[in-house]
CSV table of N, CA and C in Angstrom, one decimal:
chain,number,residue,atom,x,y,z
A,949,MET,N,49.1,18.5,60.5
A,949,MET,CA,50.5,18.1,60.7
A,949,MET,C,51.4,19.0,59.9
A,950,HIS,N,51.0,19.5,58.8
A,950,HIS,CA,51.9,20.4,58.0
A,950,HIS,C,52.2,21.6,58.7
A,951,ARG,N,51.1,22.1,59.5
A,951,ARG,CA,51.3,23.4,60.3
A,951,ARG,C,52.3,23.2,61.4
A,952,TRP,N,52.3,22.0,62.1
A,952,TRP,CA,53.3,21.8,63.1
A,952,TRP,C,54.7,21.6,62.6
A,953,MET,N,54.8,21.1,61.4
A,953,MET,CA,56.1,21.0,60.8
A,953,MET,C,56.7,22.4,60.5
A,954,MET,N,55.9,23.3,60.0
A,954,MET,CA,56.3,24.7,59.7
A,954,MET,C,56.7,25.4,61.0
A,955,VAL,N,55.8,25.2,62.0
A,955,VAL,CA,56.1,25.9,63.3
A,955,VAL,C,57.4,25.4,63.9
A,956,SER,N,57.7,24.1,63.8
A,956,SER,CA,58.9,23.5,64.3
A,956,SER,C,60.1,24.0,63.5
A,957,LEU,N,60.0,24.1,62.2
A,957,LEU,CA,61.1,24.6,61.4
A,957,LEU,C,61.4,26.1,61.7
A,958,CYS,N,60.4,26.8,61.9
A,958,CYS,CA,60.5,28.3,62.2
A,958,CYS,C,61.1,28.4,63.6
A,959,GLY,N,60.7,27.6,64.6
A,959,GLY,CA,61.3,27.6,65.9
A,959,GLY,C,62.8,27.3,65.9
A,960,ILE,N,63.2,26.3,65.1
A,960,ILE,CA,64.6,25.9,65.0
A,960,ILE,C,65.4,27.0,64.4
A,961,ALA,N,64.8,27.6,63.4
A,961,ALA,CA,65.5,28.8,62.7
A,961,ALA,C,65.7,29.9,63.7
A,962,CYS,N,64.7,30.2,64.5
A,962,CYS,CA,64.8,31.2,65.5
A,962,CYS,C,65.9,30.9,66.5
A,963,VAL,N,65.9,29.7,67.0
A,963,VAL,CA,66.9,29.3,68.0
A,963,VAL,C,68.4,29.4,67.4
A,964,LEU,N,68.5,29.0,66.2
A,964,LEU,CA,69.9,29.1,65.6
A,964,LEU,C,70.2,30.5,65.3
A,965,GLY,N,69.3,31.3,64.9
A,965,GLY,CA,69.5,32.8,64.7
A,965,GLY,C,70.0,33.5,66.0
A,966,MET,N,69.3,33.1,67.1
A,966,MET,CA,69.6,33.7,68.4
A,966,MET,C,71.0,33.3,68.9
A,967,GLY,N,71.3,32.0,68.6
A,967,GLY,CA,72.7,31.5,69.0
A,967,GLY,C,73.8,32.3,68.2
A,968,PHE,N,73.5,32.5,66.9
A,968,PHE,CA,74.5,33.2,66.1
A,968,PHE,C,74.6,34.7,66.6
A,969,LEU,N,73.5,35.3,66.9
A,969,LEU,CA,73.5,36.7,67.4
A,969,LEU,C,74.3,36.8,68.7
A,970,PHE,N,74.1,35.9,69.6
A,970,PHE,CA,74.8,35.9,70.9
A,970,PHE,C,76.3,35.7,70.7
A,971,SER,N,76.7,34.8,69.8
A,971,SER,CA,78.1,34.6,69.5
A,971,SER,C,78.8,35.8,68.9
A,972,GLU,N,78.1,36.5,68.0
A,972,GLU,CA,78.6,37.7,67.4
A,972,GLU,C,78.8,38.8,68.5
A,973,VAL,N,77.8,38.9,69.4
A,973,VAL,CA,77.9,39.9,70.4
A,973,VAL,C,79.1,39.7,71.3
A,974,GLN,N,79.3,38.4,71.7
A,974,GLN,CA,80.5,38.0,72.5
A,974,GLN,C,81.8,38.3,71.7
A,975,ARG,N,81.9,38.0,70.5
A,975,ARG,CA,83.1,38.2,69.7
A,975,ARG,C,83.4,39.7,69.6
A,976,HIS,N,82.4,40.5,69.4
A,976,HIS,CA,82.5,42.0,69.3
A,976,HIS,C,83.0,42.5,70.7
A,977,SER,N,82.4,42.0,71.7
A,977,SER,CA,82.8,42.4,73.1
A,977,SER,C,84.3,42.1,73.4
A,978,SER,N,84.7,41.0,72.9
A,978,SER,CA,86.1,40.6,73.2
A,978,SER,C,87.1,41.5,72.3
A,979,GLU,N,86.6,41.9,71.1
A,979,GLU,CA,87.5,42.7,70.3
A,979,GLU,C,87.6,44.1,70.9
A,980,VAL,N,86.5,44.6,71.5
A,980,VAL,CA,86.5,45.9,72.1
A,980,VAL,C,87.4,45.9,73.3
A,981,LYS,N,87.4,44.8,74.1
A,981,LYS,CA,88.3,44.7,75.3
A,981,LYS,C,89.7,44.7,74.8
A,982,GLN,N,90.0,44.0,73.7
A,982,GLN,CA,91.4,43.9,73.2
A,982,GLN,C,91.9,45.3,72.8
A,983,GLU,N,91.0,46.0,72.1
A,983,GLU,CA,91.4,47.4,71.7
A,983,GLU,C,91.6,48.3,72.8
A,984,ALA,N,90.8,48.2,73.9
A,984,ALA,CA,91.0,49.0,75.1
A,984,ALA,C,92.3,48.6,75.8
A,985,ALA,N,92.7,47.4,75.8
A,985,ALA,CA,93.9,46.9,76.4
A,985,ALA,C,95.1,47.2,75.6
A,986,ALA,N,95.0,47.5,74.4
A,986,ALA,CA,96.2,47.8,73.5
A,986,ALA,C,96.9,49.1,74.0
A,987,PRO,N,98.2,49.1,74.0
A,987,PRO,CA,98.9,50.2,74.4
A,987,PRO,C,98.6,51.5,73.6
A,988,ALA,N,98.7,52.6,74.2
A,988,ALA,CA,98.4,53.9,73.6
A,988,ALA,C,99.6,54.3,72.8
A,989,LEU,N,99.4,55.2,71.9
A,989,LEU,CA,100.5,55.7,71.0
A,989,LEU,C,101.5,56.4,71.9
A,990,PRO,N,102.8,56.0,71.9
A,990,PRO,CA,103.8,56.6,72.7
A,990,PRO,C,104.0,58.1,72.3
A,991,ASP,N,104.2,58.9,73.3
A,991,ASP,CA,104.4,60.4,73.1
A,991,ASP,C,105.8,60.6,72.7
A,992,ALA,N,106.0,60.9,71.4
A,992,ALA,CA,107.3,61.3,70.8
A,992,ALA,C,107.1,62.1,69.6
A,993,PRO,N,108.0,63.1,69.4
A,993,PRO,CA,107.8,63.9,68.2
A,993,PRO,C,108.1,63.1,66.9
A,994,LEU,N,107.5,63.6,65.8
A,994,LEU,CA,107.6,63.0,64.5
A,994,LEU,C,109.0,63.3,64.0
A,995,ASN,N,109.6,62.2,63.5
A,995,ASN,CA,110.9,62.3,62.8
A,995,ASN,C,110.7,61.7,61.4
A,996,ALA,N,110.4,62.5,60.4
A,996,ALA,CA,110.0,62.0,59.1
A,996,ALA,C,111.1,61.2,58.4
A,997,GLN,N,112.3,61.6,58.6
A,997,GLN,CA,113.4,60.8,58.0
A,997,GLN,C,113.5,59.4,58.5
A,998,ALA,N,113.4,59.3,59.9
A,998,ALA,CA,113.4,58.0,60.5
A,998,ALA,C,112.2,57.1,60.1
A,999,ALA,N,111.0,57.8,60.0
A,999,ALA,CA,109.8,57.1,59.6
A,999,ALA,C,110.0,56.5,58.1
A,1000,GLU,N,110.5,57.4,57.2
A,1000,GLU,CA,110.7,56.9,55.9
A,1000,GLU,C,111.7,55.8,55.8
A,1001,ALA,N,112.8,55.8,56.7
A,1001,ALA,CA,113.7,54.7,56.7
A,1001,ALA,C,113.1,53.4,57.1
A,1002,VAL,N,112.2,53.5,58.2
A,1002,VAL,CA,111.5,52.3,58.6
A,1002,VAL,C,110.6,51.8,57.5
A,1003,TYR,N,109.9,52.7,56.9
A,1003,TYR,CA,109.0,52.4,55.8
A,1003,TYR,C,109.7,51.6,54.7
A,1004,LYS,N,110.9,52.1,54.3
A,1004,LYS,CA,111.7,51.5,53.2
A,1004,LYS,C,112.1,50.1,53.7
A,1005,GLN,N,112.4,50.0,54.9
A,1005,GLN,CA,112.9,48.7,55.4
A,1005,GLN,C,111.8,47.7,55.6
A,1006,SER,N,110.6,48.1,56.0
A,1006,SER,CA,109.6,47.1,56.4
A,1006,SER,C,108.3,47.1,55.6
A,1007,CYS,N,108.1,48.2,54.9
A,1007,CYS,CA,106.7,48.4,54.3
A,1007,CYS,C,106.7,48.5,52.8
A,1008,ILE,N,107.8,48.9,52.2
A,1008,ILE,CA,107.9,49.2,50.8
A,1008,ILE,C,107.5,48.0,49.9
A,1009,ALA,N,107.8,46.8,50.3
A,1009,ALA,CA,107.6,45.6,49.5
A,1009,ALA,C,106.1,45.5,49.2
A,1010,CYS,N,105.2,45.8,50.2
A,1010,CYS,CA,103.8,45.6,50.0
A,1010,CYS,C,103.1,46.9,49.6
A,1011,HIS,N,103.6,48.1,50.0
A,1011,HIS,CA,102.9,49.3,49.8
A,1011,HIS,C,103.5,50.2,48.8
A,1012,GLY,N,104.6,49.8,48.2
A,1012,GLY,CA,105.2,50.5,47.1
A,1012,GLY,C,106.1,51.7,47.5
A,1013,ASN,N,106.9,52.1,46.5
A,1013,ASN,CA,107.9,53.2,46.7
A,1013,ASN,C,107.3,54.5,47.1
A,1014,ASP,N,106.1,54.8,46.5
A,1014,ASP,CA,105.5,56.1,46.7
A,1014,ASP,C,104.1,55.9,47.4
A,1015,LEU,N,104.0,54.9,48.3
A,1015,LEU,CA,102.8,54.6,49.0
A,1015,LEU,C,101.6,54.2,48.2
A,1016,GLU,N,101.9,53.9,46.9
A,1016,GLU,CA,100.8,53.7,45.9
A,1016,GLU,C,100.2,52.4,46.1
A,1017,GLY,N,100.7,51.5,46.8
A,1017,GLY,CA,100.1,50.1,47.0
A,1017,GLY,C,100.6,49.2,46.0
A,1018,LYS,N,100.9,48.0,46.4
A,1018,LYS,CA,101.2,46.8,45.5
A,1018,LYS,C,100.3,45.7,46.0
A,1019,MET,N,100.8,44.8,46.8
A,1019,MET,CA,100.0,43.8,47.4
A,1019,MET,C,99.1,44.4,48.5
A,1020,GLY,N,99.7,45.4,49.2
A,1020,GLY,CA,99.0,46.1,50.3
A,1020,GLY,C,98.2,47.3,49.7
A,1021,PRO,N,97.4,47.9,50.5
A,1021,PRO,CA,96.6,49.0,50.0
A,1021,PRO,C,97.4,50.3,49.8
A,1022,ASN,N,96.9,51.2,49.0
A,1022,ASN,CA,97.5,52.5,48.8
A,1022,ASN,C,97.4,53.3,50.1
A,1023,LEU,N,98.5,53.9,50.4
A,1023,LEU,CA,98.6,54.7,51.7
A,1023,LEU,C,98.8,56.2,51.5
A,1024,GLN,N,98.7,56.6,50.2
A,1024,GLN,CA,99.0,58.0,49.9
A,1024,GLN,C,98.0,59.0,50.6
A,1025,LYS,N,96.8,58.6,50.9
A,1025,LYS,CA,95.9,59.5,51.6
A,1025,LYS,C,95.3,58.8,52.9
A,1026,ILE,N,96.1,57.9,53.5
A,1026,ILE,CA,95.6,57.1,54.6
A,1026,ILE,C,95.2,58.0,55.8
A,1027,GLY,N,95.9,59.1,55.9
A,1027,GLY,CA,95.6,60.0,57.0
A,1027,GLY,C,94.2,60.6,57.0
A,1028,GLU,N,93.5,60.5,55.8
A,1028,GLU,CA,92.1,61.0,55.8
A,1028,GLU,C,91.2,59.9,56.4
A,1029,LYS,N,91.6,58.7,56.4
A,1029,LYS,CA,90.8,57.6,56.9
A,1029,LYS,C,91.1,57.2,58.3
A,1030,LEU,N,92.3,57.2,58.7
A,1030,LEU,CA,92.7,56.6,60.0
A,1030,LEU,C,93.6,57.7,60.7
A,1031,SER,N,93.4,57.8,62.0
A,1031,SER,CA,94.2,58.6,62.9
A,1031,SER,C,95.6,58.0,63.2
A,1032,ALA,N,96.5,58.7,63.8
A,1032,ALA,CA,97.8,58.2,64.1
A,1032,ALA,C,97.6,57.0,65.1
A,1033,GLU,N,96.7,57.1,66.1
A,1033,GLU,CA,96.4,56.1,67.0
A,1033,GLU,C,95.9,54.8,66.4
A,1034,GLN,N,95.0,55.0,65.4
A,1034,GLN,CA,94.5,53.8,64.7
A,1034,GLN,C,95.6,53.2,63.8
A,1035,LEU,N,96.4,54.0,63.2
A,1035,LEU,CA,97.5,53.4,62.4
A,1035,LEU,C,98.5,52.7,63.3
A,1036,TYR,N,98.8,53.3,64.4
A,1036,TYR,CA,99.7,52.6,65.4
A,1036,TYR,C,99.2,51.2,65.7
A,1037,LYS,N,97.9,51.1,66.0
A,1037,LYS,CA,97.4,49.8,66.4
A,1037,LYS,C,97.4,48.8,65.2
A,1038,VAL,N,97.1,49.3,64.0
A,1038,VAL,CA,97.2,48.4,62.8
A,1038,VAL,C,98.6,48.0,62.6
A,1039,ILE,N,99.6,48.9,62.6
A,1039,ILE,CA,101.0,48.5,62.4
A,1039,ILE,C,101.4,47.5,63.5
A,1040,GLN,N,101.1,47.8,64.7
A,1040,GLN,CA,101.5,47.0,65.8
A,1040,GLN,C,100.9,45.6,65.8
A,1041,ASN,N,99.6,45.5,65.5
A,1041,ASN,CA,98.9,44.2,65.6
A,1041,ASN,C,98.6,43.6,64.3
A,1042,GLY,N,98.8,44.3,63.2
A,1042,GLY,CA,98.4,43.7,61.9
A,1042,GLY,C,97.0,43.8,61.6
A,1043,ARG,N,96.6,43.5,60.4
A,1043,ARG,CA,95.1,43.5,60.0
A,1043,ARG,C,95.0,42.9,58.7
A,1044,GLY,N,94.0,42.0,58.5
A,1044,GLY,CA,93.8,41.4,57.2
A,1044,GLY,C,95.1,40.6,56.8
A,1045,GLY,N,95.6,40.9,55.7
A,1045,GLY,CA,96.9,40.2,55.2
A,1045,GLY,C,98.1,40.8,55.7
A,1046,MET,N,98.0,41.9,56.5
A,1046,MET,CA,99.2,42.6,57.0
A,1046,MET,C,99.7,42.0,58.3
A,1047,PRO,N,101.0,41.7,58.3
A,1047,PRO,CA,101.5,41.1,59.6
A,1047,PRO,C,101.6,42.1,60.7
A,1048,ALA,N,101.7,41.7,61.9
A,1048,ALA,CA,102.0,42.5,63.1
A,1048,ALA,C,103.5,42.8,63.1
A,1049,PHE,N,103.8,44.1,63.5
A,1049,PHE,CA,105.2,44.5,63.5
A,1049,PHE,C,105.7,44.7,65.0
A,1050,LYS,N,104.8,44.4,66.0
A,1050,LYS,CA,105.2,44.7,67.4
A,1050,LYS,C,106.4,43.9,67.8
A,1051,SER,N,106.7,42.8,67.2
A,1051,SER,CA,107.9,42.0,67.6
A,1051,SER,C,109.1,42.3,66.8
A,1052,SER,N,109.0,43.0,65.7
A,1052,SER,CA,110.1,43.4,64.9
A,1052,SER,C,110.5,44.8,64.9
A,1053,LEU,N,109.6,45.7,65.3
A,1053,LEU,CA,109.9,47.1,65.4
A,1053,LEU,C,109.7,47.6,66.9
A,1054,LYS,N,110.4,48.6,67.3
A,1054,LYS,CA,110.2,49.2,68.6
A,1054,LYS,C,108.9,50.0,68.6
A,1055,ASP,N,108.3,50.2,69.8
A,1055,ASP,CA,107.1,51.0,69.9
A,1055,ASP,C,107.3,52.4,69.3
A,1056,GLU,N,108.4,53.0,69.6
A,1056,GLU,CA,108.7,54.3,69.1
A,1056,GLU,C,108.8,54.4,67.6
A,1057,GLU,N,109.3,53.4,67.0
A,1057,GLU,CA,109.4,53.3,65.5
A,1057,GLU,C,108.0,53.2,64.9
A,1058,ILE,N,107.2,52.3,65.5
A,1058,ILE,CA,105.8,52.1,65.0
A,1058,ILE,C,105.1,53.5,65.2
A,1059,ALA,N,105.2,54.1,66.3
A,1059,ALA,CA,104.5,55.4,66.6
A,1059,ALA,C,105.0,56.5,65.6
A,1060,ASN,N,106.3,56.5,65.3
A,1060,ASN,CA,106.8,57.5,64.3
A,1060,ASN,C,106.2,57.2,62.9
A,1061,VAL,N,106.2,56.0,62.5
A,1061,VAL,CA,105.6,55.6,61.2
A,1061,VAL,C,104.1,56.0,61.2
A,1062,ALA,N,103.4,55.7,62.2
A,1062,ALA,CA,102.0,56.0,62.3
A,1062,ALA,C,101.7,57.5,62.2
A,1063,ARG,N,102.5,58.3,62.9
A,1063,ARG,CA,102.4,59.8,62.8
A,1063,ARG,C,102.7,60.3,61.4
A,1064,TRP,N,103.7,59.7,60.8
A,1064,TRP,CA,104.1,60.1,59.4
A,1064,TRP,C,103.0,59.8,58.5
A,1065,LEU,N,102.4,58.6,58.6
A,1065,LEU,CA,101.3,58.2,57.7
A,1065,LEU,C,100.1,59.0,57.9
A,1066,ALA,N,99.8,59.4,59.2
A,1066,ALA,CA,98.6,60.1,59.5
A,1066,ALA,C,98.7,61.5,58.8
A,1067,GLU,N,99.8,62.0,58.5
A,1067,GLU,CA,99.9,63.3,57.8
A,1067,GLU,C,99.7,63.2,56.3
A,1068,LYS,N,99.6,62.0,55.8
A,1068,LYS,CA,99.3,61.8,54.4
A,1068,LYS,C,97.8,62.0,54.1
A,1069,LYS,N,97.5,63.1,53.6
A,1069,LYS,CA,96.1,63.5,53.4
A,1069,LYS,C,95.9,64.0,52.0
């Protein structure tokens, strides 16, 4: 009887584990689809002055005067970690505690800030 109890518990654990695995695969699949559907970085030249102005208006409270980070992370060398396209998607859609800016900034402004930050290496 003890053996059947152990086999049953092991079987239940396996079923629960498989259910969790399948739910994670579906979640990851939907994230990949969302990233693929996200608009690409608009093609526009970098305007550093305009990017700094948008940064001062929208980002400085969390990321600091010199990109050193306050509530938000340090961005002084963010270009070593993320490309302009990745930064564009993060700024547009938000991530973690960062809000999305797609409703408050124009796509061209977001792209300009993303290109400006991508140069920070």
